[in-house]
PDB file of C-alpha atoms in Angstrom:
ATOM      1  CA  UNK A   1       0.000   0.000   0.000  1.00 55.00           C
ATOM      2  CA  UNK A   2       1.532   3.233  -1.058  1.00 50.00           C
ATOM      3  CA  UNK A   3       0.648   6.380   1.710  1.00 48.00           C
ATOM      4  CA  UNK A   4       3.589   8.114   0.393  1.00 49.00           C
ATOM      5  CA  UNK A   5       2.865  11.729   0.627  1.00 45.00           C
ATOM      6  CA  UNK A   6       5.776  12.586  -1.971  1.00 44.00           C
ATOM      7  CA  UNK A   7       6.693  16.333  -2.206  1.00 38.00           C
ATOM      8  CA  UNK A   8       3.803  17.859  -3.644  1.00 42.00           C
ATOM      9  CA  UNK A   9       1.181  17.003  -0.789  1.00 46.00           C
ATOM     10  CA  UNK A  10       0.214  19.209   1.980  1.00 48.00           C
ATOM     11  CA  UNK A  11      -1.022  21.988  -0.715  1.00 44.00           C
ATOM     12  CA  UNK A  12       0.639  22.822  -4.051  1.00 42.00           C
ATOM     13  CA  UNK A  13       0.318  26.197  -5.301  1.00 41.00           C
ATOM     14  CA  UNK A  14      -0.392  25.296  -8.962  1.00 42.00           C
ATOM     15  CA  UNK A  15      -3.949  24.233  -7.438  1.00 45.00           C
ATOM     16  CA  UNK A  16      -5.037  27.535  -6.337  1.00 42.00           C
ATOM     17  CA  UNK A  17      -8.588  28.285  -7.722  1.00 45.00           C
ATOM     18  CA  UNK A  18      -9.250  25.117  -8.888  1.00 45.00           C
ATOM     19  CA  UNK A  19      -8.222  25.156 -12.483  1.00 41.00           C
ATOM     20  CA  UNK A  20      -9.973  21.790 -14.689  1.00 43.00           C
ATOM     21  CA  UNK A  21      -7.776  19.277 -15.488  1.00 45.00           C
ATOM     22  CA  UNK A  22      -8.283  15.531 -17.361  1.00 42.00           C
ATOM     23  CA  UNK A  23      -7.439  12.678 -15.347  1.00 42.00           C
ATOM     24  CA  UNK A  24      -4.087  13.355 -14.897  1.00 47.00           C
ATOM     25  CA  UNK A  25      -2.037   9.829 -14.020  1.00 48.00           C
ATOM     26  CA  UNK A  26      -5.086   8.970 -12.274  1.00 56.00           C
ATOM     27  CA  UNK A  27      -7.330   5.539 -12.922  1.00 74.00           C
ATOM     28  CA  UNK A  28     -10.796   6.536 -12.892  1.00 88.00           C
ATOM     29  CA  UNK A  29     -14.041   4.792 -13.512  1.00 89.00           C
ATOM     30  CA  UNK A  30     -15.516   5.068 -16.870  1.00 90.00           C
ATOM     31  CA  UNK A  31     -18.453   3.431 -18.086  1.00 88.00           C
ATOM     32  CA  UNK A  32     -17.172   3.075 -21.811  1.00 89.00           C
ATOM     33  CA  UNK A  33     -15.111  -0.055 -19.913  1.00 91.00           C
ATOM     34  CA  UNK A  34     -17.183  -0.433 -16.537  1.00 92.00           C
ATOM     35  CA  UNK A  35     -16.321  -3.785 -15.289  1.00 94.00           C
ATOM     36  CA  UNK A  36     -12.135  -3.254 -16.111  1.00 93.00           C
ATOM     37  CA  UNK A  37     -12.010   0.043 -15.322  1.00 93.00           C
ATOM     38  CA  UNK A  38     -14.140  -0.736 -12.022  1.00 96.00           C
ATOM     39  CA  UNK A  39     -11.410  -3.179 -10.453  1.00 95.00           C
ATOM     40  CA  UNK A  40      -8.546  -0.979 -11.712  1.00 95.00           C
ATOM     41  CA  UNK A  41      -9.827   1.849  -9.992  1.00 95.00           C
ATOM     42  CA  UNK A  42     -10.653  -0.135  -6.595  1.00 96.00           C
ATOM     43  CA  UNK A  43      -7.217  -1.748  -7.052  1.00 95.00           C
ATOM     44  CA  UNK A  44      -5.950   2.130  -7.004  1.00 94.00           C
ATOM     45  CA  UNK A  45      -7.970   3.198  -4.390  1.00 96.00           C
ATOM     46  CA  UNK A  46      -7.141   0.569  -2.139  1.00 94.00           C
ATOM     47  CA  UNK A  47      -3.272  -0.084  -2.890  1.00 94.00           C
ATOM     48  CA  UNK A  48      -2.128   3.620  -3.408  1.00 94.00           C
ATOM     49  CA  UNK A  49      -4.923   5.695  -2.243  1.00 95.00           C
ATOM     50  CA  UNK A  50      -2.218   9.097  -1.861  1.00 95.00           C
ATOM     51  CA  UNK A  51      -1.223   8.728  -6.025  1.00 94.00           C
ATOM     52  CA  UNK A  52      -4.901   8.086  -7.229  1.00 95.00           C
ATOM     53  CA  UNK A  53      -6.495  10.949  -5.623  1.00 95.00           C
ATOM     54  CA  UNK A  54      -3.701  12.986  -6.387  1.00 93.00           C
ATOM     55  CA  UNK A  55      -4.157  11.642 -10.277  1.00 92.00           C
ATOM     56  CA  UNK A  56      -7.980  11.917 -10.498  1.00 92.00           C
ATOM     57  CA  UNK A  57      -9.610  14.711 -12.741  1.00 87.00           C
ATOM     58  CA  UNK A  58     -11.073  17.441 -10.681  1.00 85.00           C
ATOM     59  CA  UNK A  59     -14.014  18.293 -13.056  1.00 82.00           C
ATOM     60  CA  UNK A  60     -15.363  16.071 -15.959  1.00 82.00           C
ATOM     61  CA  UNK A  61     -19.111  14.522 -14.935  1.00 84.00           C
ATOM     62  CA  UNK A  62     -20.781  13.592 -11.713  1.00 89.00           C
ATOM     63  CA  UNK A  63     -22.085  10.555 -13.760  1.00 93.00           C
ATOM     64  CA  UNK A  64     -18.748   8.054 -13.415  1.00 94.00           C
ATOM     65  CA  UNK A  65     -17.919   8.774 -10.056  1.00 96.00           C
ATOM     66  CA  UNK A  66     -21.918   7.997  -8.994  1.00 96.00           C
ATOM     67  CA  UNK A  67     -22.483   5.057 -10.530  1.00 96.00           C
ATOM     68  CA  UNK A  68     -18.936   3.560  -9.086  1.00 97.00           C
ATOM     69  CA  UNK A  69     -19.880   4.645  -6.031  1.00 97.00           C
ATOM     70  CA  UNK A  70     -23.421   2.881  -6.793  1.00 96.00           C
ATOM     71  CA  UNK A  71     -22.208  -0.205  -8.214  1.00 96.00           C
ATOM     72  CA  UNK A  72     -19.967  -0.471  -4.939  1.00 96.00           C
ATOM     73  CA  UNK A  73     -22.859  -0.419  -2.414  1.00 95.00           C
ATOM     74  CA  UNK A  74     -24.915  -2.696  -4.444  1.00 94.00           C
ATOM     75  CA  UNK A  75     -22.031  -5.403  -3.948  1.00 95.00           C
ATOM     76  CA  UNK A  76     -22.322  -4.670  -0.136  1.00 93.00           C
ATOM     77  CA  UNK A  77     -26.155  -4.987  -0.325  1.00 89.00           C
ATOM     78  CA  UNK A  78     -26.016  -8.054  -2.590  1.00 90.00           C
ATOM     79  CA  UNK A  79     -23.472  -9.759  -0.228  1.00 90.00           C
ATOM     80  CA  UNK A  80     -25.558  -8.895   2.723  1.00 85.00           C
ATOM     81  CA  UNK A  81     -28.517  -9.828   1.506  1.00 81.00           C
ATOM     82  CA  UNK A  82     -26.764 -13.637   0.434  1.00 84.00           C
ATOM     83  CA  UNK A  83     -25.153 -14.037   3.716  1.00 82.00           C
ATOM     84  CA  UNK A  84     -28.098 -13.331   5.596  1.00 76.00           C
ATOM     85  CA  UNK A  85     -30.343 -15.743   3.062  1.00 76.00           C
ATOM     86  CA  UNK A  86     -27.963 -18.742   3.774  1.00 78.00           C
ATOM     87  CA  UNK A  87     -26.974 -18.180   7.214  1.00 71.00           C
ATOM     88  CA  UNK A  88     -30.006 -16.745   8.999  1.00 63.00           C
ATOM     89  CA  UNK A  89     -28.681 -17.940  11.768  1.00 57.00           C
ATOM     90  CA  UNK A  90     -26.512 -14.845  12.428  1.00 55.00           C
ATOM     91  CA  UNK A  91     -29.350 -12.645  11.612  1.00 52.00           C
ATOM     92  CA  UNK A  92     -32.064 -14.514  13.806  1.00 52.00           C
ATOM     93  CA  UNK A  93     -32.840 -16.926  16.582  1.00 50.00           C
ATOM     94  CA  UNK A  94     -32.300 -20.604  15.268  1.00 50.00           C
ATOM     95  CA  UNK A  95     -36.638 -21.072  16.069  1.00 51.00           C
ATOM     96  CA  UNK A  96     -36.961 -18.309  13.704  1.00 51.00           C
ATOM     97  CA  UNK A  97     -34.766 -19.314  11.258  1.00 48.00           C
ATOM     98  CA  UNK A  98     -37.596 -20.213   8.402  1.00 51.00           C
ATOM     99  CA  UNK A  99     -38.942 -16.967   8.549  1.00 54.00           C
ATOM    100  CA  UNK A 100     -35.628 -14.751   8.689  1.00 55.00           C
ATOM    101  CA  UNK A 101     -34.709 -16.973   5.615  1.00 55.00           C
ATOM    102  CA  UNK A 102     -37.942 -15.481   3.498  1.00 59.00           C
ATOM    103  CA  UNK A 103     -37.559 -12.192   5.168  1.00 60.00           C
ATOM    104  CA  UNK A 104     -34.148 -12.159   4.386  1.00 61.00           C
ATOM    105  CA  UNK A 105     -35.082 -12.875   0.477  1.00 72.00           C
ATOM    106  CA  UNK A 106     -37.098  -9.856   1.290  1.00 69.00           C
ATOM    107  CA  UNK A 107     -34.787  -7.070   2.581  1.00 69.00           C
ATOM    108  CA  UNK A 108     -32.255  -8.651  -0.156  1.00 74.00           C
ATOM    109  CA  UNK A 109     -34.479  -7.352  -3.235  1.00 78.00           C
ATOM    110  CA  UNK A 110     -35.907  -4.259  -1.230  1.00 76.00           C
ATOM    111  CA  UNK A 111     -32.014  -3.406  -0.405  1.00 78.00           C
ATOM    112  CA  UNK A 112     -31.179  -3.502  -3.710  1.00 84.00           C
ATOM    113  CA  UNK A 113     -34.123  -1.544  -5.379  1.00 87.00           C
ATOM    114  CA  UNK A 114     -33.500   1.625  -2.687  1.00 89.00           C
ATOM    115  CA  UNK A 115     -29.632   1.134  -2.544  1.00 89.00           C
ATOM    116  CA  UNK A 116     -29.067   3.268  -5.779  1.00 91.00           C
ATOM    117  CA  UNK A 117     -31.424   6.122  -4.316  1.00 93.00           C
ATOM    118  CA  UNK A 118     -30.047   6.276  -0.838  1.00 94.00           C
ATOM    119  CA  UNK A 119     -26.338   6.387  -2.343  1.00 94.00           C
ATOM    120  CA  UNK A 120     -26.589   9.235  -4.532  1.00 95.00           C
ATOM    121  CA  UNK A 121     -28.866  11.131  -1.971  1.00 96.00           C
ATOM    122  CA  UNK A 122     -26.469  10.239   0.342  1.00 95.00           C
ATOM    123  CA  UNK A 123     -23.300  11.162  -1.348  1.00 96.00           C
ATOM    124  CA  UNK A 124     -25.181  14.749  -2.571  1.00 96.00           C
ATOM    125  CA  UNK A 125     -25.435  15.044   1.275  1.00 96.00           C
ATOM    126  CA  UNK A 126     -22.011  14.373   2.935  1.00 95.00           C
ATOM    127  CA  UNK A 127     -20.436  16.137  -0.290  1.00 96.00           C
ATOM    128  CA  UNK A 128     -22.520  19.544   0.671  1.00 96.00           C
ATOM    129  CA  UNK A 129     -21.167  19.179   4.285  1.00 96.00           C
ATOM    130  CA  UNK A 130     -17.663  18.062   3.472  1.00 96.00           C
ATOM    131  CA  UNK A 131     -17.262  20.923   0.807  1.00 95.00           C
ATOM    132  CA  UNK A 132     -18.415  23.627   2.825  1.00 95.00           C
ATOM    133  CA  UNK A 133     -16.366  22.606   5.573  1.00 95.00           C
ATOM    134  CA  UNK A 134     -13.475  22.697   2.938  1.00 95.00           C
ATOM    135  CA  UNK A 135     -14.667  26.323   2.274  1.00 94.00           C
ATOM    136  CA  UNK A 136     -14.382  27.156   5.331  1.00 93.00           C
ATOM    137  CA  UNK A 137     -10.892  25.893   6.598  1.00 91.00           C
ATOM    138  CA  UNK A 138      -9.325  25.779   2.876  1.00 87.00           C
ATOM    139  CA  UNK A 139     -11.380  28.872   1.480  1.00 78.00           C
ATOM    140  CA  UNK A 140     -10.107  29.468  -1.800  1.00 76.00           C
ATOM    141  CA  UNK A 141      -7.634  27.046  -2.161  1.00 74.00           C
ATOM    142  CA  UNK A 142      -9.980  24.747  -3.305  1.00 83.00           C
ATOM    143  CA  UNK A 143     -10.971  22.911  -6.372  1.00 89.00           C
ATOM    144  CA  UNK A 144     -14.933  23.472  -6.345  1.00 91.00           C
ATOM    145  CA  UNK A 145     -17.460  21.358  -5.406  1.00 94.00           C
ATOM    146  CA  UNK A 146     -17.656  18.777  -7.864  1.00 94.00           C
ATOM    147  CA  UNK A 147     -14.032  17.524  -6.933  1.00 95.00           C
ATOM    148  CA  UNK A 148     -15.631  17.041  -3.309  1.00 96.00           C
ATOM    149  CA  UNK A 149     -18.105  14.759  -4.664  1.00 97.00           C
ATOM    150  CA  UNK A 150     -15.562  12.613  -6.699  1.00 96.00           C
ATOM    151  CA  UNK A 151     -13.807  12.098  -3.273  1.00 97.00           C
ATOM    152  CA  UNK A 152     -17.053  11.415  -1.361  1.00 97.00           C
ATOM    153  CA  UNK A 153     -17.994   8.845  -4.632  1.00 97.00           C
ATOM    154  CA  UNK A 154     -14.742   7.093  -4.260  1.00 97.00           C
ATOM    155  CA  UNK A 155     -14.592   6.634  -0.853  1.00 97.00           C
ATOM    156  CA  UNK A 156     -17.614   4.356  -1.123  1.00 97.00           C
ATOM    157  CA  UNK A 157     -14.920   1.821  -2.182  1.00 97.00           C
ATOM    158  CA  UNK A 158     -15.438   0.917   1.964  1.00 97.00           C
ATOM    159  CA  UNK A 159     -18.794  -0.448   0.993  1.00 95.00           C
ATOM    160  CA  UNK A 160     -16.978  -3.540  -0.337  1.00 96.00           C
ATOM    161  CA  UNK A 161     -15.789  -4.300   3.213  1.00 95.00           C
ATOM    162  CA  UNK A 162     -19.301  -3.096   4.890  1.00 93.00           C
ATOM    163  CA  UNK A 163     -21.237  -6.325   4.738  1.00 90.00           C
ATOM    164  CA  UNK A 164     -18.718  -8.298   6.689  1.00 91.00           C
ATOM    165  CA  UNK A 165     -20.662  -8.931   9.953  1.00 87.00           C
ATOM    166  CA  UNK A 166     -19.461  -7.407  12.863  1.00 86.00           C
ATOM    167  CA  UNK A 167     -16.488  -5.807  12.562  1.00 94.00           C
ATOM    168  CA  UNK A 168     -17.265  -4.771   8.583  1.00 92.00           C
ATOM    169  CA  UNK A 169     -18.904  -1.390   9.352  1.00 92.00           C
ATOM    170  CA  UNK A 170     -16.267  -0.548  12.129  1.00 94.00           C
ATOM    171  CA  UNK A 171     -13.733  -1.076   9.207  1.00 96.00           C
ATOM    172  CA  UNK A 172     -15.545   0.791   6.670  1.00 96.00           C
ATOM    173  CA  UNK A 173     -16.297   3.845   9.038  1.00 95.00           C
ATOM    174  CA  UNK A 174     -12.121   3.813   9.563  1.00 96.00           C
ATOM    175  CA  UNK A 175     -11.134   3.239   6.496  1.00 97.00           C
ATOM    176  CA  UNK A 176     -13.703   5.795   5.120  1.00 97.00           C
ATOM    177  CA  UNK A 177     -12.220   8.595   7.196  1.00 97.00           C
ATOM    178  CA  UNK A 178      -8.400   8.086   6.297  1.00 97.00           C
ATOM    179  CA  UNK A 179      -9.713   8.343   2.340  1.00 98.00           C
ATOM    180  CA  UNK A 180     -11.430  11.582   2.608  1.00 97.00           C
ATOM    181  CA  UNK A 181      -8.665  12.831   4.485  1.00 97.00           C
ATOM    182  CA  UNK A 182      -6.186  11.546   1.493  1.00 97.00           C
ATOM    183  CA  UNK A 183      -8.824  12.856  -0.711  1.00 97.00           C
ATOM    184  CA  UNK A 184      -9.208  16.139   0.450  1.00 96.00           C
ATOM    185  CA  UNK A 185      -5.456  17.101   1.245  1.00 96.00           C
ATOM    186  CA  UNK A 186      -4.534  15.649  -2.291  1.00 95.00           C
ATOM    187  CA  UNK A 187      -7.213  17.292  -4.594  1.00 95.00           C
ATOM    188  CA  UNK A 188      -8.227  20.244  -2.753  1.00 94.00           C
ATOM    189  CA  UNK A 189      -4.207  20.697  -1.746  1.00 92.00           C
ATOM    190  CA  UNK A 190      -4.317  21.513   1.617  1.00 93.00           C
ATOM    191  CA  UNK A 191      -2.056  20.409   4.458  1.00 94.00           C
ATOM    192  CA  UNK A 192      -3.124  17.272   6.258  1.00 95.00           C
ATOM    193  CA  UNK A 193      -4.256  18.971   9.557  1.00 95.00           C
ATOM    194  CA  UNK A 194      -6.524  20.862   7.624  1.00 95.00           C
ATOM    195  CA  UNK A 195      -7.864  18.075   5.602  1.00 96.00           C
ATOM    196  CA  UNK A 196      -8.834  16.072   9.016  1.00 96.00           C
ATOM    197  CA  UNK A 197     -10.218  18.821  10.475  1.00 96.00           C
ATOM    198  CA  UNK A 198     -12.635  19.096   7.640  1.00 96.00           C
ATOM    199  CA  UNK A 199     -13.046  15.236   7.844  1.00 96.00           C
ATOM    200  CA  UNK A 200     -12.919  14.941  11.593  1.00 96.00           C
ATOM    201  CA  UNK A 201     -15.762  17.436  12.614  1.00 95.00           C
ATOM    202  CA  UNK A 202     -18.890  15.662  11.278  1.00 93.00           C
ATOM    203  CA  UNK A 203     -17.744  12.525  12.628  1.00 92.00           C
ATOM    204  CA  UNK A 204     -17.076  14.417  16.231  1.00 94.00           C
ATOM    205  CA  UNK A 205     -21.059  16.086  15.685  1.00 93.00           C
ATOM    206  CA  UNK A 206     -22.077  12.260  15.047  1.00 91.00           C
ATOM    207  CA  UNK A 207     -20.603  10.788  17.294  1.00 92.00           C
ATOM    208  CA  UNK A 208     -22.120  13.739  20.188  1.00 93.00           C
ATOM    209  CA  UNK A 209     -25.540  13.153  18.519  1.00 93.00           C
ATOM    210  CA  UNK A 210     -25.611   9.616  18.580  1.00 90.00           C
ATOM    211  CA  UNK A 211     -24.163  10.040  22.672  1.00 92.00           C
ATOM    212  CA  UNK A 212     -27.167  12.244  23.295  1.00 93.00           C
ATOM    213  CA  UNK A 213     -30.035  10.296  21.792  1.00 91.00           C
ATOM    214  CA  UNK A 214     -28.243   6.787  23.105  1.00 86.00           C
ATOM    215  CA  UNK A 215     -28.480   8.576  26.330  1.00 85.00           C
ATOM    216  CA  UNK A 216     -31.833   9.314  26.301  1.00 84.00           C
ATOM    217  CA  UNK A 217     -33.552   6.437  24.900  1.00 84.00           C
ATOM    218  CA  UNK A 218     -31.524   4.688  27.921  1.00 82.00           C
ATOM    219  CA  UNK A 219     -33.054   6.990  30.578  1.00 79.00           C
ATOM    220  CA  UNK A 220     -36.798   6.627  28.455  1.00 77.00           C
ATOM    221  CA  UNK A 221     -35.762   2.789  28.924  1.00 80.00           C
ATOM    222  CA  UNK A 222     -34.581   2.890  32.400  1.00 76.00           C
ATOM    223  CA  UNK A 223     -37.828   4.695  33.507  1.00 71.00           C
ATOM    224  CA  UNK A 224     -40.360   2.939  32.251  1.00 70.00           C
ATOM    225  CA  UNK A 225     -38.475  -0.821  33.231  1.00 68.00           C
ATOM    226  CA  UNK A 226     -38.823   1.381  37.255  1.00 65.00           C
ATOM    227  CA  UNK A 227     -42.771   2.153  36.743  1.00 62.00           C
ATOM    228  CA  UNK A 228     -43.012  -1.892  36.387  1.00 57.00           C
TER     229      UNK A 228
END
């Protein structure tokens, strides 16, 4: 795995304003060759995450970097959907097992109708938030929106790892947050501080959120368990 920050990282000059560019020595998704250019660019993402987001194009089409990011949470909700059709075990109580296994069938095909919406809804979403962040701690030295979204789209390369029971989502959520930090440091170049910070404050708003409510559904529990 290359994480090799080489001497251009941290926040080039050249990149001020956010100039277009094609590609670059990037390996992008293109749907002329979608199923070779698919593994090459997971390949890139996962094995030298620093040079591919420092090669990708910063303006082109949202339409490449959406349906990658699509086709990669449709193999997290297909693989879910199988593992929880022939092991329903891990998904239910072993009396229950003959209904989890239909209602499994279920969730597979339902997953995998409303996967495609949620993900590009989704990725709209944390782009928005991400980028203005970006404006706000990068300001100008930035390379517009639509480069945001091409980091947000592949960074749903984690979605491959998702479905693993357990300890898959932990990994994604991890994983996730070191590629938007690559992401955003090499495209938008910024220093690396900068680029967690950006990164780093939704997840700390999450995290406080999901505290809060966790807390309180414990105290709703807690009191109503005391009235009986």
């Amino acid at each position: 795995m290359d994480f090799n920050t080489g001497p251009g990282s941290g926040g080039s000059s050249s990149r001020s304003g956010g100039p277009s560019r094609s590609g670059g020595a990037g390996e992008e998704f293109n749907l002329q060759d979608p199923v070779g250019s698919f593994v090459r660019t997971v390949v890139a993402v996962v094995t030298q995450p620093v040079p591919f987001f420092r090669g990708i194009a910063w303006q082109g089409n949202f339409v490449n970097p959406l349906i990658f990011a699509i086709i990669c949470a449709l193999i997290s909700a297909l693989l879910s959907g199988i593992l929880a059709v022939i092991f329903p075990p891990l998904f239910a109580s072993p009396q229950n097992t003959g209904e989890s296994f239909v209602g499994g069938i279920g969730v597979l095909v339902g997953t995998l109708i409303l996967s495609p919406i949620f993900t590009a809804i989704g990725l709209v979403i944390a782009a928005g938030i991400i980028h203005l962040l970006v404006l706000l701690f990068v300001k100008p030295r930035n390379t517009g929106f639509e480069a945001t979204f091409r980091i947000a789209s592949y960074t749903q390369v984690t979605q491959l790892v998702s479905w693993i029971p357990i300890i898959g989502s932990i990994i994604a959520a991890i994983w996730a947050i070191v590629l938007y930090i690559f992401g955003i440091r090499e495209v938008h170049g910024t220093t690396t501080g900068k680029a967690a910070l950006v990164v780093l404050i939704p997840v700390a708003i999450l995290l406080v959120l999901f505290v809060i409510v966790g807390g309180a559904l414990l105290v709703f529990f807690l009191g109503n368990q005391q009235q009986f």
